[in-house]
């Protein structure tokens, strides 16, 4: 688990998670920059922040929440999520690359803001879960993001149902 990793450890993982051949390629470096900016957008609290890095006709396929096609639909899904979770952060810890795109391991965390989500006793508490995503690119934008995480892991990280 790298959720407690220092910034220097995360930087090491970021630069050493790929083969040397993949890491030295300009395309891979450029994709890493885009992915990093996209995840900063997802972590910004602003539902419009990821848009410059996501294709207008892109697809977000989230195993826990469904498939969302086109930026307006993705933005709407993301904006709804921001009303249910405070201080949402998606912090990449490792990247892998191939000709088709990037895989990203990250830690997603957020603050419980609605009592109906996990119960009033959990409001203000922070959940944290490991996730994986696969990103495909169309030029300078992500055209497909598949997110893999267990929907029940948020509750488990709060000690619910363990």
XYZ file of N, CA and C in Angstrom:
486
model
N 0.848 -1.179 0.000
C 0.000 0.000 0.000
C 0.886 1.232 0.000
N 0.654 2.138 -0.949
C 1.472 3.340 -1.046
C 0.723 4.590 -0.608
N -0.423 4.425 0.057
C -1.199 5.593 0.461
C -0.445 6.468 1.458
N 0.504 5.901 2.182
C 1.297 6.674 3.125
C 2.672 7.041 2.565
N 2.834 6.875 1.251
C 4.128 7.141 0.625
C 4.437 8.635 0.654
N 5.696 8.950 0.830
C 6.126 10.342 0.787
C 6.131 10.803 -0.674
N 6.142 12.121 -0.904
C 6.191 12.605 -2.287
C 7.382 12.046 -3.072
N 8.529 11.870 -2.420
C 9.688 11.323 -3.132
C 9.477 9.856 -3.490
N 8.777 9.102 -2.629
C 8.474 7.706 -2.954
C 7.500 7.626 -4.113
N 6.494 8.501 -4.117
C 5.535 8.514 -5.213
C 6.246 8.891 -6.505
N 7.130 9.872 -6.461
C 7.900 10.258 -7.651
C 8.734 9.083 -8.153
N 9.350 8.337 -7.249
C 10.111 7.151 -7.650
C 9.199 6.158 -8.357
N 8.045 5.873 -7.770
C 7.107 4.932 -8.391
C 6.649 5.448 -9.740
N 6.384 6.732 -9.831
C 5.913 7.358 -11.062
C 6.933 7.169 -12.184
N 8.201 7.344 -11.874
C 9.231 7.275 -12.914
C 9.803 5.881 -13.117
N 9.530 4.941 -12.216
C 10.136 3.611 -12.326
C 9.122 2.490 -12.509
N 7.865 2.817 -12.734
C 6.844 1.786 -12.871
C 6.735 1.248 -14.287
N 7.498 1.783 -15.202
C 7.432 1.359 -16.589
C 8.777 0.816 -17.009
N 8.796 0.089 -18.112
C 10.078 -0.369 -18.645
C 10.856 0.853 -19.088
N 12.172 0.747 -19.107
C 12.985 1.877 -19.542
C 12.638 2.301 -20.955
N 12.373 1.339 -21.828
C 12.043 1.666 -23.213
C 10.772 2.492 -23.281
N 9.759 2.103 -22.509
C 8.499 2.841 -22.535
C 8.678 4.229 -21.932
N 9.440 4.313 -20.870
C 9.581 5.589 -20.180
C 10.339 6.605 -21.014
N 11.245 6.170 -21.859
C 12.044 7.113 -22.620
C 11.290 7.662 -23.819
N 10.162 7.066 -24.177
C 9.418 7.526 -25.340
C 8.692 8.828 -25.087
N 8.759 9.724 -26.073
C 8.082 11.022 -25.967
C 6.576 10.842 -25.790
N 5.976 9.909 -26.532
C 4.533 9.699 -26.444
C 4.123 9.290 -25.024
N 4.888 8.383 -24.427
C 4.567 7.949 -23.066
C 4.710 9.105 -22.086
N 5.783 9.871 -22.213
C 5.962 11.018 -21.319
C 4.804 12.001 -21.451
N 4.378 12.238 -22.689
C 3.275 13.165 -22.931
C 1.975 12.618 -22.328
N 1.743 11.332 -22.491
C 0.546 10.711 -21.909
C 0.575 10.771 -20.383
N 1.753 10.597 -19.794
C 1.870 10.709 -18.335
C 1.499 12.117 -17.867
N 1.930 13.125 -18.616
C 1.581 14.509 -18.273
C 0.070 14.714 -18.341
N -0.545 14.218 -19.415
C -1.992 14.369 -19.575
C -2.726 13.638 -18.458
N -2.325 12.401 -18.177
C -2.980 11.611 -17.119
C -2.843 12.298 -15.764
N -1.676 12.818 -15.483
C -1.449 13.509 -14.221
C -2.354 14.740 -14.116
N -2.463 15.492 -15.201
C -3.332 16.672 -15.197
C -4.804 16.272 -15.079
N -5.182 15.170 -15.731
C -6.556 14.689 -15.619
C -6.887 14.330 -14.168
N -5.985 13.601 -13.510
C -6.239 13.205 -12.126
C -6.214 14.414 -11.189
N -5.417 15.418 -11.512
C -5.476 16.670 -10.743
C -6.838 17.325 -10.931
N -7.382 17.229 -12.152
C -8.720 17.753 -12.417
C -9.784 17.023 -11.626
N -9.696 15.679 -11.607
C -10.655 14.899 -10.815
C -10.538 15.261 -9.337
N -9.381 15.698 -8.900
C -9.137 16.006 -7.485
C -9.384 17.468 -7.131
N -9.780 18.276 -8.081
C -9.849 19.725 -7.871
C -11.109 20.205 -7.157
N -12.165 19.393 -7.161
C -13.441 19.854 -6.625
C -14.244 20.663 -7.632
N -13.711 20.867 -8.822
C -14.370 21.635 -9.884
C -14.811 20.657 -10.980
N -16.121 20.516 -11.224
C -16.574 19.531 -12.208
C -16.117 19.826 -13.636
N -15.639 21.040 -13.903
C -15.157 21.379 -15.239
C -13.658 21.172 -15.415
N -12.930 20.966 -14.328
C -11.466 20.897 -14.399
C -10.920 19.759 -15.260
N -11.534 18.576 -15.299
C -10.978 17.503 -16.144
C -11.225 17.699 -17.647
N -12.149 18.574 -18.015
C -12.575 18.688 -19.420
C -11.440 18.885 -20.425
N -10.433 19.721 -20.167
C -9.387 19.905 -21.178
C -8.585 18.634 -21.495
N -8.692 17.631 -20.653
C -7.899 16.414 -20.811
C -8.744 15.223 -21.256
N -10.054 15.440 -21.430
C -10.972 14.358 -21.792
C -11.626 14.703 -23.122
N -11.638 13.756 -24.053
C -12.232 13.989 -25.367
C -13.727 14.305 -25.226
N -14.252 15.223 -26.044
C -15.671 15.584 -25.962
C -16.613 14.382 -26.111
N -16.208 13.408 -26.916
C -17.021 12.202 -27.118
C -16.470 11.009 -26.350
N -15.659 11.282 -25.342
C -15.019 10.229 -24.567
C -16.004 9.410 -23.747
N -15.480 8.305 -23.210
C -16.280 7.380 -22.414
C -15.594 7.155 -21.075
N -16.377 7.256 -20.005
C -15.927 6.882 -18.667
C -16.727 5.645 -18.285
N -16.020 4.549 -18.087
C -16.651 3.270 -17.770
C -16.218 2.888 -16.357
N -17.110 3.136 -15.393
C -16.809 2.907 -13.984
C -17.540 1.641 -13.542
N -16.796 0.622 -13.101
C -17.420 -0.660 -12.764
C -18.433 -0.538 -11.628
N -18.277 0.442 -10.762
C -19.186 0.590 -9.629
C -20.393 1.469 -9.950
N -20.253 2.368 -10.925
C -21.318 3.347 -11.158
C -21.941 3.310 -12.548
N -21.269 2.707 -13.517
C -21.845 2.615 -14.848
C -20.983 3.230 -15.926
N -21.576 3.306 -17.110
C -20.894 3.816 -18.308
C -21.478 5.183 -18.655
N -20.595 6.142 -18.887
C -20.999 7.512 -19.174
C -20.335 7.933 -20.488
N -21.138 8.317 -21.457
C -20.636 8.623 -22.796
C -20.789 10.103 -23.100
N -19.703 10.727 -23.539
C -19.683 12.144 -23.875
C -19.400 12.999 -22.655
N -18.632 14.088 -22.868
C -18.223 14.923 -21.743
C -19.404 15.468 -20.938
N -20.498 15.940 -21.546
C -21.592 16.458 -20.714
C -22.136 15.408 -19.728
N -22.243 14.165 -20.159
C -22.733 13.099 -19.282
C -21.705 12.772 -18.195
N -20.433 12.744 -18.572
C -19.355 12.486 -17.607
C -19.316 13.610 -16.573
N -19.417 14.842 -17.037
C -19.383 15.986 -16.129
C -20.543 15.924 -15.143
N -21.727 15.581 -15.631
C -22.899 15.482 -14.764
C -22.703 14.416 -13.686
N -22.186 13.259 -14.072
C -21.883 12.191 -13.109
C -20.876 12.684 -12.065
N -19.819 13.317 -12.531
C -18.767 13.807 -11.638
C -19.318 14.886 -10.694
N -20.104 15.820 -11.222
C -20.671 16.894 -10.393
C -21.570 16.316 -9.298
N -22.376 15.296 -9.641
C -23.220 14.651 -8.615
C -22.353 14.030 -7.521
N -21.260 13.386 -7.925
C -20.362 12.777 -6.949
C -19.747 13.797 -6.007
N -19.451 14.982 -6.537
C -18.865 16.026 -5.692
C -19.842 16.535 -4.642
N -21.146 16.376 -4.857
C -22.119 16.794 -3.845
C -22.221 15.773 -2.721
N -21.744 14.545 -2.970
C -21.844 13.477 -1.971
C -20.526 13.220 -1.240
N -19.441 13.763 -1.766
C -18.120 13.519 -1.189
C -17.353 14.827 -1.124
N -16.840 15.160 0.040
C -16.023 16.359 0.193
C -14.554 16.042 -0.015
N -13.827 17.018 -0.530
C -12.379 16.902 -0.664
C -11.962 15.608 -1.369
N -12.635 15.290 -2.477
C -12.293 14.094 -3.254
C -10.889 14.226 -3.829
N -10.074 13.210 -3.618
C -8.734 13.200 -4.210
C -8.474 11.845 -4.852
N -7.831 11.893 -6.012
C -7.376 10.705 -6.727
C -5.880 10.900 -6.943
N -5.081 10.189 -6.170
C -3.636 10.406 -6.166
C -2.934 9.215 -6.817
N -2.416 9.403 -8.050
C -1.702 8.313 -8.718
C -0.445 7.907 -7.953
N -0.224 6.597 -7.904
C 0.976 6.077 -7.247
C 1.857 5.293 -8.210
N 1.276 4.742 -9.279
C 2.058 4.016 -10.280
C 1.378 4.111 -11.637
N 2.209 4.091 -12.686
C 1.741 4.087 -14.069
C 2.424 2.955 -14.823
N 1.694 2.370 -15.773
C 2.258 1.404 -16.709
C 1.809 1.831 -18.096
N 2.618 1.578 -19.103
C 2.250 2.022 -20.445
C 2.368 0.889 -21.455
N 1.592 1.011 -22.512
C 1.749 0.186 -23.705
C 1.353 1.060 -24.891
N 1.328 0.492 -26.067
C 1.020 1.295 -27.251
C -0.387 1.885 -27.215
N -1.298 1.224 -26.513
C -2.680 1.678 -26.488
C -2.990 2.731 -25.451
N -2.183 2.843 -24.416
C -2.488 3.825 -23.381
C -1.716 3.597 -22.106
N -2.347 3.950 -20.991
C -1.716 3.848 -19.675
C -2.649 3.129 -18.704
N -2.062 2.413 -17.789
C -2.777 1.918 -16.622
C -2.275 2.735 -15.438
N -3.175 3.056 -14.532
C -2.843 3.917 -13.394
C -3.363 3.277 -12.118
N -2.479 3.123 -11.141
C -2.921 2.762 -9.792
C -2.955 4.056 -9.004
N -4.021 4.240 -8.244
C -4.142 5.460 -7.457
C -4.940 5.186 -6.193
N -4.860 6.123 -5.278
C -5.648 6.064 -4.065
C -6.715 7.149 -4.175
N -7.964 6.718 -4.083
C -9.092 7.645 -4.102
C -9.578 7.797 -2.666
N -9.782 9.036 -2.249
C -10.279 9.265 -0.895
C -11.201 10.474 -0.887
N -12.032 10.519 0.133
C -12.966 11.633 0.256
C -13.582 11.678 1.636
N -14.174 12.811 1.931
C -14.833 13.019 3.219
C -16.324 12.724 3.082
N -16.870 12.039 4.059
C -18.302 11.764 4.088
C -19.014 13.068 4.454
N -19.972 13.498 3.611
C -20.686 14.749 3.885
C -22.185 14.538 4.106
N -22.726 13.447 3.607
C -24.161 13.200 3.743
C -24.416 12.079 4.748
N -25.257 12.314 5.747
C -25.523 11.280 6.750
C -26.139 10.014 6.145
N -26.891 10.145 5.064
C -27.524 8.970 4.468
C -26.546 8.069 3.719
N -25.341 8.532 3.480
C -24.370 7.708 2.760
C -23.880 6.546 3.617
N -23.349 6.845 4.801
C -22.815 5.805 5.682
C -23.352 5.902 7.107
N -24.246 6.834 7.349
C -24.774 7.054 8.688
C -24.233 8.357 9.257
N -25.006 9.008 10.104
C -24.591 10.310 10.646
C -23.306 10.244 11.458
N -23.023 9.089 12.050
C -21.802 8.972 12.859
C -20.526 9.023 12.013
N -20.664 8.890 10.685
C -19.485 8.896 9.810
C -19.284 10.220 9.074
N -20.213 11.156 9.225
C -20.055 12.465 8.585
C -18.780 13.117 9.104
N -17.983 13.603 8.168
C -16.705 14.223 8.524
C -15.532 13.265 8.498
N -15.806 11.968 8.481
C -14.712 10.986 8.408
C -14.264 10.837 6.958
N -13.045 10.390 6.784
C -12.455 10.246 5.446
C -12.301 8.774 5.112
N -12.797 8.391 3.935
C -12.587 7.034 3.432
C -11.445 7.075 2.419
N -10.813 5.926 2.203
C -9.678 5.838 1.282
C -9.633 4.436 0.697
N -9.543 4.358 -0.646
C -9.562 3.054 -1.315
C -8.555 3.019 -2.465
N -7.956 1.842 -2.691
C -7.073 1.686 -3.860
C -7.915 1.459 -5.115
N -7.462 2.000 -6.231
C -8.179 1.874 -7.504
C -7.181 1.662 -8.644
N -7.716 1.164 -9.742
C -6.954 1.052 -10.993
C -7.796 1.666 -12.099
N -7.129 2.301 -13.044
C -7.804 2.809 -14.237
C -6.963 2.475 -15.450
N -7.657 2.292 -16.563
C -6.997 2.144 -17.850
C -7.413 3.330 -18.704
N -6.440 4.026 -19.267
C -6.693 5.211 -20.080
C -6.257 4.965 -21.514
N -7.141 5.266 -22.465
C -6.788 5.272 -23.893
C -6.828 6.718 -24.361
N -6.023 7.013 -25.346
C -5.850 8.401 -25.779
C -6.250 8.602 -27.237
N -6.734 9.802 -27.507
C -6.950 10.284 -28.858
C -6.202 11.605 -28.924
N -4.999 11.560 -29.442
C -4.161 12.762 -29.454
C -3.807 13.184 -28.046
N -4.155 14.428 -27.716
C -3.810 15.001 -26.414
C -4.896 14.829 -25.362
N -5.880 13.966 -25.635
C -6.968 13.804 -24.674
C -7.259 12.327 -24.426
N -7.760 12.071 -23.241
C -8.218 10.719 -22.908
C -9.562 10.521 -23.600
N -9.683 9.424 -24.342
C -10.955 9.145 -25.018
C -11.713 8.009 -24.336
N -11.033 7.282 -23.453
C -11.669 6.179 -22.731
C -10.973 6.005 -21.399
N -11.756 5.998 -20.335
C -11.230 5.725 -18.995
C -12.083 4.629 -18.374
N -11.454 3.538 -18.022
C -12.134 2.450 -17.316
C -11.607 2.437 -15.890
N -12.515 2.567 -14.925
C -12.146 2.616 -13.512
C -12.568 1.331 -12.826
N -11.646 0.760 -12.053
C -11.876 -0.507 -11.376
C -11.656 -0.333 -9.879
N -12.736 -0.508 -9.128
C -12.661 -0.450 -7.673
C -13.902 -1.130 -7.118
N -13.819 -1.527 -5.882
C -14.925 -2.208 -5.225
C -15.789 -1.160 -4.525
N -17.042 -1.069 -4.927
C -17.940 -0.063 -4.353
C -18.034 -0.193 -2.832
N -17.955 -1.404 -2.301
C -18.046 -1.625 -0.863
C -16.787 -1.257 -0.096
N -15.695 -0.985 -0.808
C -14.433 -0.707 -0.107
C -14.449 0.641 0.618
N -15.282 1.563 0.194
C -15.370 2.855 0.916
C -15.898 2.604 2.329
N -16.968 1.848 2.417
C -17.530 1.529 3.745
C -16.520 0.745 4.578
N -15.864 -0.215 3.949
C -14.872 -1.023 4.685
C -13.751 -0.143 5.231
N -13.336 0.863 4.457
C -12.247 1.721 4.945
C -12.671 2.544 6.149
N -13.993 2.687 6.339
C -14.524 3.397 7.515
C -14.810 2.433 8.668
N -14.531 1.141 8.445
C -14.770 0.142 9.479
C -16.192 -0.401 9.483
N -16.943 -0.120 8.422
C -18.336 -0.588 8.333
C -18.345 -1.946 7.642
N -19.000 -2.923 8.274
C -19.140 -4.225 7.664
C -17.878 -5.067 7.606
N -16.940 -4.758 8.455
C -15.676 -5.521 8.478
C -15.734 -6.576 9.552
